Amino acid sequence: MVSPIYDAIIVGAGPAGAAAAYWLGEAQQRVLVLEKRKLPRYKACGGGVPQAVFDRFPFDFSPVVERWVRRVRFRFRDGREVAASLPDFAVATVMRDRFDYHILQHAEAEVRDQSAVTGLQQQESGVTVTTATGDTYQACYLIGADGANSRVAHLAGLRRKERQGVALEVEVAVGDGLLDEFTETALFIFGTPQKGYLWIFPKADHLSVGIGAFREPVSTMRHVLHQEMAQLGIDIDGFRQRGHPLPVQRRRARPQRGRVLLVGDAAGLMDPLLGEGIRHAVDSGRLAAECVVRGDVRGYPRRVYRQIGRDLLWGRLWARLFYNYPWGSFELAVRNPLFVKEFLRLFAGDLSYRGMAARALPNVLLGLPRRLPITHGRATAAAQQIAR
């Protein structure tokens, strides 16, 4: 192998790949980013991003902020709702094409879009990557940031067969009344589907609505999404539904082999309760960059586990409790003001799952006598069907 041209090649220009490119560029590394689609590219995602993620970078994100979320509504399938307030400027919504590309534009890196990776070879001194266009590139290291169905993971022998969840998302134009209702409000619907939830996030001139589930077939999810949005007066007919896989991991997977490192969804670093991955994508991208700069890629799995993976194990415990016992979770947790306060800190990126677990029992016991008031709405379509 001839001397590598690049210090690192990054496959995928999402938040994980863009973050890795940014921090490698800051360290004066020679970086090539390969993206299979034309940039900027749309990504199906609710687009909720904690301010804590913005704070990880030394540049301004205000150009890509759509809305700031100041209120969260939690709705159960029987129509009961509770609401709670977020601190100002704790969580924003973004469109992923603009958000991801915003990070990438700040990176000192060479970028080639419409360059799908088709081949990978590892040698003792580096890696060789081949693309669908027939081009070949060489680098000391390769970072796979190409999502839950990572081609890099497959080519590097790091992909194990794991079941995947699915998220469906629709960008919906609505009337002024609904847009005003959700201007600063996010809504989560629990109890349907089983092992999942629905969401509504406000954007500048429309709503992002969607459904995420870890075991439901896509056909069932489409039906549930249509019914539940109709119950709220949101007609999604005529709007394109987009889907993407959710990397559900039941076992600890190794995110590195030789000179190849996996980040973000490619490494399975997804929040097991909310299905969110932007925060972990950004953090793993920076960890991978730091390990490449230090020449310590073998230490990457250990660092990822300590800083991200260990807390995701706690998250899996929370997810099992919440999705296996939805009614009890709503009564004991969602209606509990102390518990909701901690959950909103988690949602805003200010608290870990492990930290929430340490406060769980005291919060449940102390918060029960002052449960949040219920707002009664129409039961969800799934609940009405059960009642019949």
Coordinates of C-alpha atoms in Angstrom, one line a residue, residues 9-303:
I9 CA -11.9 8.8 5.8
I10 CA -15.4 9.3 7.2
V11 CA -18.3 7.5 5.6
G12 CA -21.6 9.3 6.2
A13 CA -22.4 13.0 6.7
G14 CA -24.9 12.9 9.5
P15 CA -24.3 14.4 12.9
A16 CA -21.8 11.7 13.9
G17 CA -19.8 11.9 10.7
A18 CA -19.9 15.7 10.6
A19 CA -18.9 16.0 14.3
A20 CA -15.9 13.6 13.7
A21 CA -14.9 15.6 10.6
Y22 CA -15.1 18.9 12.6
W23 CA -12.9 17.7 15.5
L24 CA -10.4 16.0 13.2
G25 CA -10.1 19.2 11.2
E26 CA -9.6 21.2 14.3
A27 CA -6.7 18.9 15.1
Q28 CA -5.2 19.6 11.6
Q29 CA -5.9 16.1 10.3
R30 CA -6.4 15.5 6.6
V31 CA -10.0 14.4 6.3
L32 CA -12.2 13.0 3.5
V33 CA -16.0 12.7 4.0
L34 CA -17.9 10.4 1.7
E35 CA -21.7 10.6 1.5
K36 CA -23.8 8.4 -0.7
R37 CA -26.5 11.0 -1.3
K38 CA -26.4 14.5 -2.7
L39 CA -25.8 17.1 0.1
P40 CA -27.6 18.5 1.9
R41 CA -29.9 15.5 2.2
Y42 CA -33.2 15.0 4.1
K43 CA -33.3 12.7 7.0
A44 CA -36.5 11.4 8.6
C45 CA -36.3 12.6 12.2
G46 CA -38.5 14.5 14.7
G47 CA -35.6 16.9 15.0
G48 CA -35.6 17.6 18.7
V49 CA -32.1 18.8 19.8
P50 CA -31.1 19.8 23.3
Q51 CA -29.2 23.0 23.8
A52 CA -26.5 20.8 25.4
V53 CA -25.7 19.4 21.9
F54 CA -25.3 22.9 20.5
D55 CA -23.0 23.8 23.4
R56 CA -20.6 21.0 22.4
F57 CA -19.5 23.2 19.4
P58 CA -17.9 26.6 19.5
F59 CA -20.1 28.0 16.7
D60 CA -23.7 29.4 16.5
F61 CA -26.7 27.1 15.6
S62 CA -29.3 29.9 15.5
P63 CA -29.4 29.8 11.7
V64 CA -30.8 26.3 11.7
V65 CA -33.2 26.4 14.7
E66 CA -36.8 26.1 13.6
R67 CA -38.5 26.4 17.0
W68 CA -37.7 26.4 20.7
V69 CA -39.8 23.9 22.7
R70 CA -41.0 25.4 26.0
R71 CA -43.9 23.0 26.8
V72 CA -44.3 19.2 26.6
R73 CA -47.6 17.4 26.5
F74 CA -47.8 13.7 27.5
R75 CA -50.9 11.8 26.3
F76 CA -52.0 8.3 27.1
R77 CA -54.0 6.2 24.7
D78 CA -57.2 6.7 26.8
G79 CA -57.1 10.4 26.1
R80 CA -55.7 11.6 29.4
E81 CA -53.0 14.3 29.1
V82 CA -50.6 16.1 31.4
A83 CA -48.4 19.0 30.5
A84 CA -45.2 20.4 31.9
S85 CA -42.9 23.3 31.1
L86 CA -39.3 23.2 29.9
P87 CA -36.8 25.9 30.8
D88 CA -36.3 28.5 28.1
F89 CA -33.9 27.5 25.3
A90 CA -33.5 24.0 26.6
V91 CA -34.6 22.1 23.5
A92 CA -34.9 23.3 19.9
T93 CA -36.3 21.7 16.8
V94 CA -34.3 21.5 13.5
M95 CA -34.6 20.1 10.0
R96 CA -31.9 17.5 9.8
D97 CA -30.7 18.4 6.3
R98 CA -29.9 21.9 7.4
F99 CA -28.6 20.9 10.9
D100 CA -26.3 18.1 9.7
Y101 CA -24.9 20.2 6.8
H102 CA -24.4 23.2 9.2
I103 CA -21.9 21.1 11.2
L104 CA -20.2 19.8 8.1
Q105 CA -19.8 23.3 6.7
H106 CA -17.7 24.2 9.7
A107 CA -15.4 21.2 9.3
E108 CA -12.0 21.6 7.6
A109 CA -12.6 18.5 5.4
E110 CA -12.8 17.5 1.8
V111 CA -16.4 16.3 1.1
R112 CA -17.6 14.1 -1.8
D113 CA -21.3 13.4 -2.0
Q114 CA -23.0 10.9 -4.2
S115 CA -20.1 8.5 -3.4
A116 CA -21.5 5.3 -1.9
V117 CA -18.9 3.0 -0.5
T118 CA -18.8 -0.5 -2.1
G119 CA -15.5 -1.9 -0.9
L120 CA -13.1 -1.8 2.0
Q121 CA -9.7 -3.3 2.6
Q122 CA -7.6 -3.1 5.7
Q123 CA -3.9 -3.3 5.6
E124 CA -1.4 -3.0 8.4
S125 CA -0.6 0.6 7.6
G126 CA -4.1 1.9 6.6
V127 CA -7.4 1.3 4.8
T128 CA -8.5 1.4 1.2
V129 CA -12.0 2.4 0.3
T130 CA -13.7 1.9 -3.1
T131 CA -16.9 3.8 -4.1
A132 CA -19.7 3.1 -6.6
T133 CA -18.2 5.7 -8.9
G134 CA -15.1 3.5 -9.2
D135 CA -12.9 5.9 -7.2
T136 CA -10.4 4.5 -4.6
Y137 CA -9.2 6.4 -1.5
Q138 CA -6.6 5.6 1.1
A139 CA -6.3 6.7 4.7
C140 CA -4.8 5.7 8.0
Y141 CA -8.2 5.2 9.6
L142 CA -11.8 4.8 8.6
I143 CA -14.8 6.1 10.6
G144 CA -18.2 4.5 9.7
A145 CA -21.0 7.0 10.3
D146 CA -23.4 5.6 7.8
G147 CA -26.4 4.8 9.9
A148 CA -28.2 1.8 11.3
N149 CA -27.7 -0.2 8.1
S150 CA -24.1 0.6 8.0
R151 CA -22.2 -0.6 4.9
V152 CA -18.9 0.0 6.6
A153 CA -19.9 -2.2 9.6
H154 CA -20.8 -5.0 7.2
L155 CA -17.6 -4.7 5.2
A156 CA -15.5 -4.5 8.3
G157 CA -17.1 -7.6 9.8
L158 CA -18.6 -5.7 12.7
R159 CA -22.3 -6.2 11.7
R160 CA -24.3 -8.7 13.7
K161 CA -27.8 -9.6 13.0
E162 CA -29.9 -7.6 15.4
R163 CA -33.6 -6.8 15.2
Q164 CA -34.3 -3.2 14.2
G165 CA -37.1 -0.9 15.1
V166 CA -38.6 1.5 12.6
A167 CA -39.6 5.2 12.7
L168 CA -42.0 6.8 10.3
E169 CA -42.1 10.5 10.0
V170 CA -44.2 13.1 8.0
E171 CA -43.7 16.8 7.5
V172 CA -47.3 18.1 7.5
A173 CA -48.6 21.5 6.5
V174 CA -51.4 22.5 8.9
G175 CA -53.7 25.5 9.4
D176 CA -52.9 28.4 11.6
G177 CA -54.9 27.1 14.5
L178 CA -52.9 23.9 14.8
L179 CA -49.6 25.7 14.1
D180 CA -50.4 28.1 16.9
E181 CA -51.4 25.2 19.3
F182 CA -48.0 23.6 18.8
T183 CA -45.8 26.7 18.3
E184 CA -43.7 26.0 21.3
T185 CA -45.2 22.5 22.3
A186 CA -44.0 19.0 21.7
L187 CA -46.5 16.1 22.2
F188 CA -45.8 12.5 23.0
I189 CA -48.5 9.8 22.9
F190 CA -47.9 6.6 24.9
G191 CA -49.7 3.3 25.1
T192 CA -50.0 2.9 21.4
P193 CA -48.2 1.3 19.6
Q194 CA -47.0 -1.3 22.0
K195 CA -43.2 -0.9 22.5
G196 CA -43.2 2.6 21.0
Y197 CA -44.8 6.0 20.9
L198 CA -46.0 8.8 18.6
W199 CA -44.8 12.4 18.5
I200 CA -45.5 15.9 17.2
F201 CA -42.7 18.5 17.0
P202 CA -43.2 22.1 15.9
K203 CA -41.2 23.5 13.0
A204 CA -41.1 27.0 11.5
D205 CA -44.0 26.6 9.1
H206 CA -45.3 23.0 9.6
L207 CA -45.4 20.1 12.1
S208 CA -43.2 17.0 12.1
V209 CA -45.3 14.0 13.2
G210 CA -44.2 10.5 13.5
I211 CA -44.3 7.1 15.1
G212 CA -41.5 4.9 16.4
A213 CA -41.8 1.2 17.4
F214 CA -39.4 -1.6 18.1
R215 CA -41.6 -4.6 17.1
E216 CA -44.6 -3.4 15.1
P217 CA -44.8 -4.2 11.3
V218 CA -44.6 -1.1 9.2
S219 CA -48.1 -1.6 7.8
T220 CA -49.6 -1.5 11.3
M221 CA -47.5 1.6 12.1
R222 CA -48.8 3.5 9.1
H223 CA -52.4 2.7 10.1
V224 CA -51.8 3.8 13.8
L225 CA -50.1 7.0 12.7
H226 CA -52.9 7.9 10.4
Q227 CA -55.6 7.2 13.0
E228 CA -53.9 9.0 15.9
M229 CA -53.0 12.1 14.0
A230 CA -56.6 12.3 12.7
Q231 CA -57.8 12.2 16.3
L232 CA -55.8 15.4 16.9
G233 CA -57.2 17.0 13.7
I234 CA -54.0 16.5 11.7
D235 CA -54.6 15.1 8.2
I236 CA -51.5 13.4 6.9
D237 CA -53.1 12.2 3.6
G238 CA -51.2 13.5 0.6
F239 CA -48.0 14.1 2.5
R240 CA -45.0 11.8 2.0
Q241 CA -44.2 9.3 4.7
R242 CA -40.5 8.6 5.2
G243 CA -39.0 5.9 7.3
H244 CA -35.7 4.9 8.8
P245 CA -34.4 2.0 11.0
L246 CA -33.8 2.2 14.7
P247 CA -30.7 0.3 15.8
V248 CA -32.1 -1.8 18.7
Q249 CA -29.2 -3.6 20.4
R250 CA -29.8 -6.2 23.1
R251 CA -26.1 -7.0 23.4
R252 CA -23.0 -4.9 23.8
A253 CA -21.6 -4.6 20.3
R254 CA -17.9 -3.8 19.5
P255 CA -17.6 -0.5 17.6
Q256 CA -14.0 -1.0 16.4
R257 CA -12.0 -3.5 14.4
G258 CA -8.5 -2.8 13.3
R259 CA -8.4 0.7 11.8
V260 CA -12.2 1.0 11.5
L261 CA -14.4 2.7 14.0
L262 CA -18.2 3.0 14.1
V263 CA -20.0 6.0 15.4
G264 CA -23.7 7.0 16.0
D265 CA -26.4 4.7 14.7
A266 CA -23.8 2.6 12.9
A267 CA -22.5 1.7 16.4
G268 CA -26.0 1.2 17.8
L269 CA -25.8 4.2 20.0
M270 CA -29.5 5.0 20.2
D271 CA -31.6 6.1 23.2
P272 CA -33.6 2.9 23.9
L273 CA -36.5 4.8 25.5
L274 CA -37.0 7.7 23.1
G275 CA -35.3 6.3 20.0
E276 CA -33.2 9.5 19.8
G277 CA -29.6 9.4 18.6
I278 CA -28.3 12.9 17.8
R279 CA -26.6 13.5 21.1
H280 CA -24.8 10.1 21.1
A281 CA -23.9 10.6 17.4
V282 CA -22.2 13.9 18.2
D283 CA -20.4 12.5 21.3
S284 CA -19.2 9.3 19.6
G285 CA -18.0 11.3 16.6
R286 CA -15.8 13.4 18.9
L287 CA -14.6 10.3 20.8
A288 CA -13.6 8.7 17.5
A289 CA -11.8 11.8 16.3
E290 CA -9.8 12.0 19.6
C291 CA -8.8 8.3 19.4
V292 CA -7.7 8.8 15.8
V293 CA -5.6 11.8 16.7
R294 CA -4.0 10.0 19.5
G295 CA -3.4 6.8 17.5
D296 CA -5.3 4.9 20.1
V297 CA -8.2 3.3 18.2
R298 CA -8.1 0.2 20.4
G299 CA -9.1 2.4 23.3
Y300 CA -12.2 3.6 21.5
P301 CA -14.6 0.8 22.5
R302 CA -13.7 1.3 26.2
R303 CA -14.2 5.1 26.0

